[in-house]
């Protein structure tokens, strides 16, 4: 009977985790370049089968661990599919068509400066003519330097990320891709951080000037998932209420006989 309570409890915890991720996706519906997240879950039977077939200990007798029925929260993953483009007409609103990330110089509160990566290409020129993000972080060129041009003269950006001004090449925007996106983690402020093991490679993305990549969150799909999560959460609540009623009868009523 108590095992049934645990099974329902793990189901509620799993649905709460899914709801947290889903609401974060909806909150970033209008965030430029945002990539939605999802989560996986592992059923008791799947984990048991995996442990039984594990050959890492050369078929020696081993403990399978604590047997807890129910569901186990799996991993949180990122959907890297490209979002739709929105036309803005602004020269330094840039979208990446293909795989790759803009290189952004980020300085934290402690004064440490590192390179972060982003799909958010809503850039602008500051008073010094430096190309910066909406938060004021510098956009880097292929040499890892700040991009600075004359803000009073017309400039254009081609699909290779080259900034041309007065008929001359002023700078080339750096676009970096990675072999395995599992080595990228969300840092905050719409930036990604490359962790140990990340391997850079040439990006095949084209830079599209005058457009911004929107979030790849599908509102209808997320709302449908929200309804399903709520119903599954309520189902687990009903299981706990039923178990509670049965335990009450067993302890209070049957005990009197």
Short mmCIF file of N, CA, C and O in Angstrom, two decimals, residues 120-165:
data_model
loop_
_atom_site.label_atom_id
_atom_site.label_comp_id
_atom_site.label_asym_id
_atom_site.label_seq_id
_atom_site.Cartn_x
_atom_site.Cartn_y
_atom_site.Cartn_z
N UNK A 120 21.17 35.05 -30.47
CA UNK A 120 20.47 36.34 -30.46
C UNK A 120 21.31 37.38 -31.20
O UNK A 120 22.35 37.80 -30.71
N UNK A 121 20.85 37.77 -32.37
CA UNK A 121 21.61 38.73 -33.19
C UNK A 121 21.05 40.14 -33.18
O UNK A 121 21.25 40.88 -34.15
N UNK A 122 20.36 40.52 -32.12
CA UNK A 122 19.83 41.88 -32.03
C UNK A 122 20.93 42.81 -31.55
O UNK A 122 21.01 43.18 -30.37
N UNK A 123 21.80 43.21 -32.49
CA UNK A 123 22.96 44.03 -32.17
C UNK A 123 22.70 45.49 -32.53
O UNK A 123 21.78 45.82 -33.29
N UNK A 124 23.58 46.35 -32.01
CA UNK A 124 23.50 47.77 -32.32
C UNK A 124 24.88 48.38 -32.14
O UNK A 124 25.79 47.75 -31.57
N UNK A 125 25.07 49.60 -32.63
CA UNK A 125 26.33 50.31 -32.46
C UNK A 125 26.22 51.26 -31.27
O UNK A 125 25.24 52.01 -31.16
N UNK A 126 27.22 51.24 -30.37
CA UNK A 126 27.20 52.20 -29.27
C UNK A 126 27.81 53.52 -29.72
O UNK A 126 28.13 53.70 -30.91
N UNK A 127 27.98 54.45 -28.81
CA UNK A 127 28.45 55.80 -29.18
C UNK A 127 29.87 55.78 -29.73
O UNK A 127 30.28 56.70 -30.45
N UNK A 128 30.63 54.72 -29.41
CA UNK A 128 32.01 54.62 -29.91
C UNK A 128 32.09 53.86 -31.22
O UNK A 128 33.19 53.65 -31.75
N UNK A 129 30.93 53.41 -31.73
CA UNK A 129 30.93 52.67 -32.98
C UNK A 129 31.20 51.19 -32.81
O UNK A 129 31.43 50.48 -33.80
N UNK A 130 31.17 50.68 -31.56
CA UNK A 130 31.40 49.25 -31.31
C UNK A 130 30.09 48.49 -31.44
O UNK A 130 29.04 48.96 -31.01
N UNK A 131 30.16 47.32 -32.04
CA UNK A 131 28.98 46.48 -32.21
C UNK A 131 28.75 45.72 -30.90
O UNK A 131 29.61 44.96 -30.45
N UNK A 132 27.58 45.92 -30.29
CA UNK A 132 27.30 45.34 -28.98
C UNK A 132 25.91 44.70 -28.97
O UNK A 132 25.07 44.95 -29.84
N UNK A 133 25.67 43.88 -27.95
CA UNK A 133 24.37 43.27 -27.75
C UNK A 133 23.44 44.25 -27.04
O UNK A 133 23.85 45.36 -26.69
N UNK A 134 22.20 43.83 -26.79
CA UNK A 134 21.26 44.68 -26.08
C UNK A 134 21.72 44.96 -24.65
O UNK A 134 21.35 45.98 -24.06
N UNK A 135 22.54 44.07 -24.09
CA UNK A 135 23.06 44.25 -22.73
C UNK A 135 24.40 44.99 -22.71
O UNK A 135 24.99 45.16 -21.64
N UNK A 136 24.88 45.39 -23.89
CA UNK A 136 26.13 46.14 -23.94
C UNK A 136 27.38 45.29 -24.04
O UNK A 136 28.50 45.82 -23.96
N UNK A 137 27.24 43.97 -24.23
CA UNK A 137 28.41 43.10 -24.39
C UNK A 137 28.94 43.18 -25.82
O UNK A 137 28.17 43.26 -26.78
N UNK A 138 30.25 43.13 -25.97
CA UNK A 138 30.88 43.30 -27.28
C UNK A 138 30.74 42.05 -28.15
O UNK A 138 30.92 40.93 -27.68
N UNK A 139 30.42 42.28 -29.42
CA UNK A 139 30.42 41.22 -30.42
C UNK A 139 31.84 41.09 -30.96
O UNK A 139 32.49 42.10 -31.26
N UNK A 140 32.34 39.86 -31.11
CA UNK A 140 33.73 39.65 -31.51
C UNK A 140 33.86 39.30 -32.99
O UNK A 140 32.94 38.73 -33.59
N UNK A 141 35.01 39.67 -33.55
CA UNK A 141 35.29 39.30 -34.94
C UNK A 141 36.07 37.99 -34.98
O UNK A 141 36.29 37.34 -33.95
N UNK A 142 36.49 37.57 -36.16
CA UNK A 142 37.16 36.28 -36.32
C UNK A 142 38.52 36.24 -35.63
O UNK A 142 39.06 35.15 -35.41
N UNK A 143 39.06 37.41 -35.28
CA UNK A 143 40.35 37.46 -34.57
C UNK A 143 40.15 37.58 -33.06
O UNK A 143 41.13 37.65 -32.31
N UNK A 144 38.91 37.59 -32.62
CA UNK A 144 38.62 37.70 -31.19
C UNK A 144 38.66 39.11 -30.67
O UNK A 144 38.73 39.33 -29.45
N UNK A 145 38.59 40.10 -31.58
CA UNK A 145 38.62 41.51 -31.18
C UNK A 145 37.24 42.15 -31.27
O UNK A 145 36.33 41.62 -31.91
N UNK A 146 37.11 43.31 -30.60
CA UNK A 146 35.86 44.06 -30.70
C UNK A 146 35.68 44.56 -32.13
O UNK A 146 36.65 44.87 -32.82
N UNK A 147 34.44 44.65 -32.56
CA UNK A 147 34.14 45.16 -33.90
C UNK A 147 33.76 46.64 -33.77
O UNK A 147 32.77 46.98 -33.12
N UNK A 148 34.56 47.49 -34.40
CA UNK A 148 34.33 48.93 -34.32
C UNK A 148 34.35 49.53 -35.72
O UNK A 148 35.28 49.30 -36.49
N UNK A 149 33.30 50.28 -36.05
CA UNK A 149 33.21 50.96 -37.34
C UNK A 149 32.76 52.39 -37.11
O UNK A 149 32.43 52.78 -35.98
N UNK A 150 32.72 53.17 -38.18
CA UNK A 150 32.27 54.56 -38.10
C UNK A 150 30.74 54.58 -38.04
O UNK A 150 30.07 54.21 -39.02
N UNK A 151 30.17 55.02 -36.93
CA UNK A 151 28.70 54.99 -36.81
C UNK A 151 27.99 56.02 -37.67
O UNK A 151 26.76 55.95 -37.83
N UNK A 152 28.73 56.95 -38.26
CA UNK A 152 28.10 57.99 -39.07
C UNK A 152 28.02 57.62 -40.55
O UNK A 152 27.38 58.33 -41.32
N UNK A 153 28.67 56.52 -40.95
CA UNK A 153 28.68 56.11 -42.34
C UNK A 153 27.84 54.85 -42.53
O UNK A 153 27.70 54.04 -41.62
N UNK A 154 27.30 54.72 -43.73
CA UNK A 154 26.47 53.55 -44.05
C UNK A 154 27.32 52.28 -44.07
O UNK A 154 28.46 52.28 -44.52
N UNK A 155 26.75 51.20 -43.57
CA UNK A 155 27.44 49.91 -43.57
C UNK A 155 26.44 48.82 -43.94
O UNK A 155 25.23 48.98 -43.78
N UNK A 156 26.96 47.72 -44.46
CA UNK A 156 26.11 46.58 -44.79
C UNK A 156 26.82 45.29 -44.39
O UNK A 156 28.05 45.24 -44.32
N UNK A 157 26.03 44.25 -44.12
CA UNK A 157 26.56 42.95 -43.69
C UNK A 157 26.12 41.90 -44.69
O UNK A 157 24.92 41.79 -45.00
N UNK A 158 27.07 41.13 -45.24
CA UNK A 158 26.71 40.09 -46.20
C UNK A 158 26.52 38.74 -45.50
O UNK A 158 26.67 38.63 -44.28
N UNK A 159 26.23 37.71 -46.27
CA UNK A 159 25.92 36.40 -45.70
C UNK A 159 27.13 35.72 -45.06
O UNK A 159 26.98 34.74 -44.32
N UNK A 160 28.33 36.21 -45.32
CA UNK A 160 29.54 35.65 -44.73
C UNK A 160 29.91 36.35 -43.42
O UNK A 160 30.94 36.05 -42.82
N UNK A 161 29.06 37.29 -43.00
CA UNK A 161 29.33 38.03 -41.77
C UNK A 161 30.31 39.17 -41.97
O UNK A 161 30.77 39.77 -40.98
N UNK A 162 30.61 39.51 -43.21
CA UNK A 162 31.55 40.60 -43.49
C UNK A 162 30.82 41.94 -43.43
O UNK A 162 29.75 42.09 -44.03
N UNK A 163 31.39 42.88 -42.71
CA UNK A 163 30.84 44.23 -42.62
C UNK A 163 31.61 45.13 -43.57
O UNK A 163 32.82 45.32 -43.42
N UNK A 164 30.91 45.68 -44.57
CA UNK A 164 31.53 46.55 -45.56
C UNK A 164 31.09 47.99 -45.33
O UNK A 164 29.91 48.26 -45.11
N UNK A 165 32.07 48.87 -45.38
CA UNK A 165 31.78 50.30 -45.18
C UNK A 165 32.70 51.12 -46.09
O UNK A 165 33.91 50.90 -46.12
#
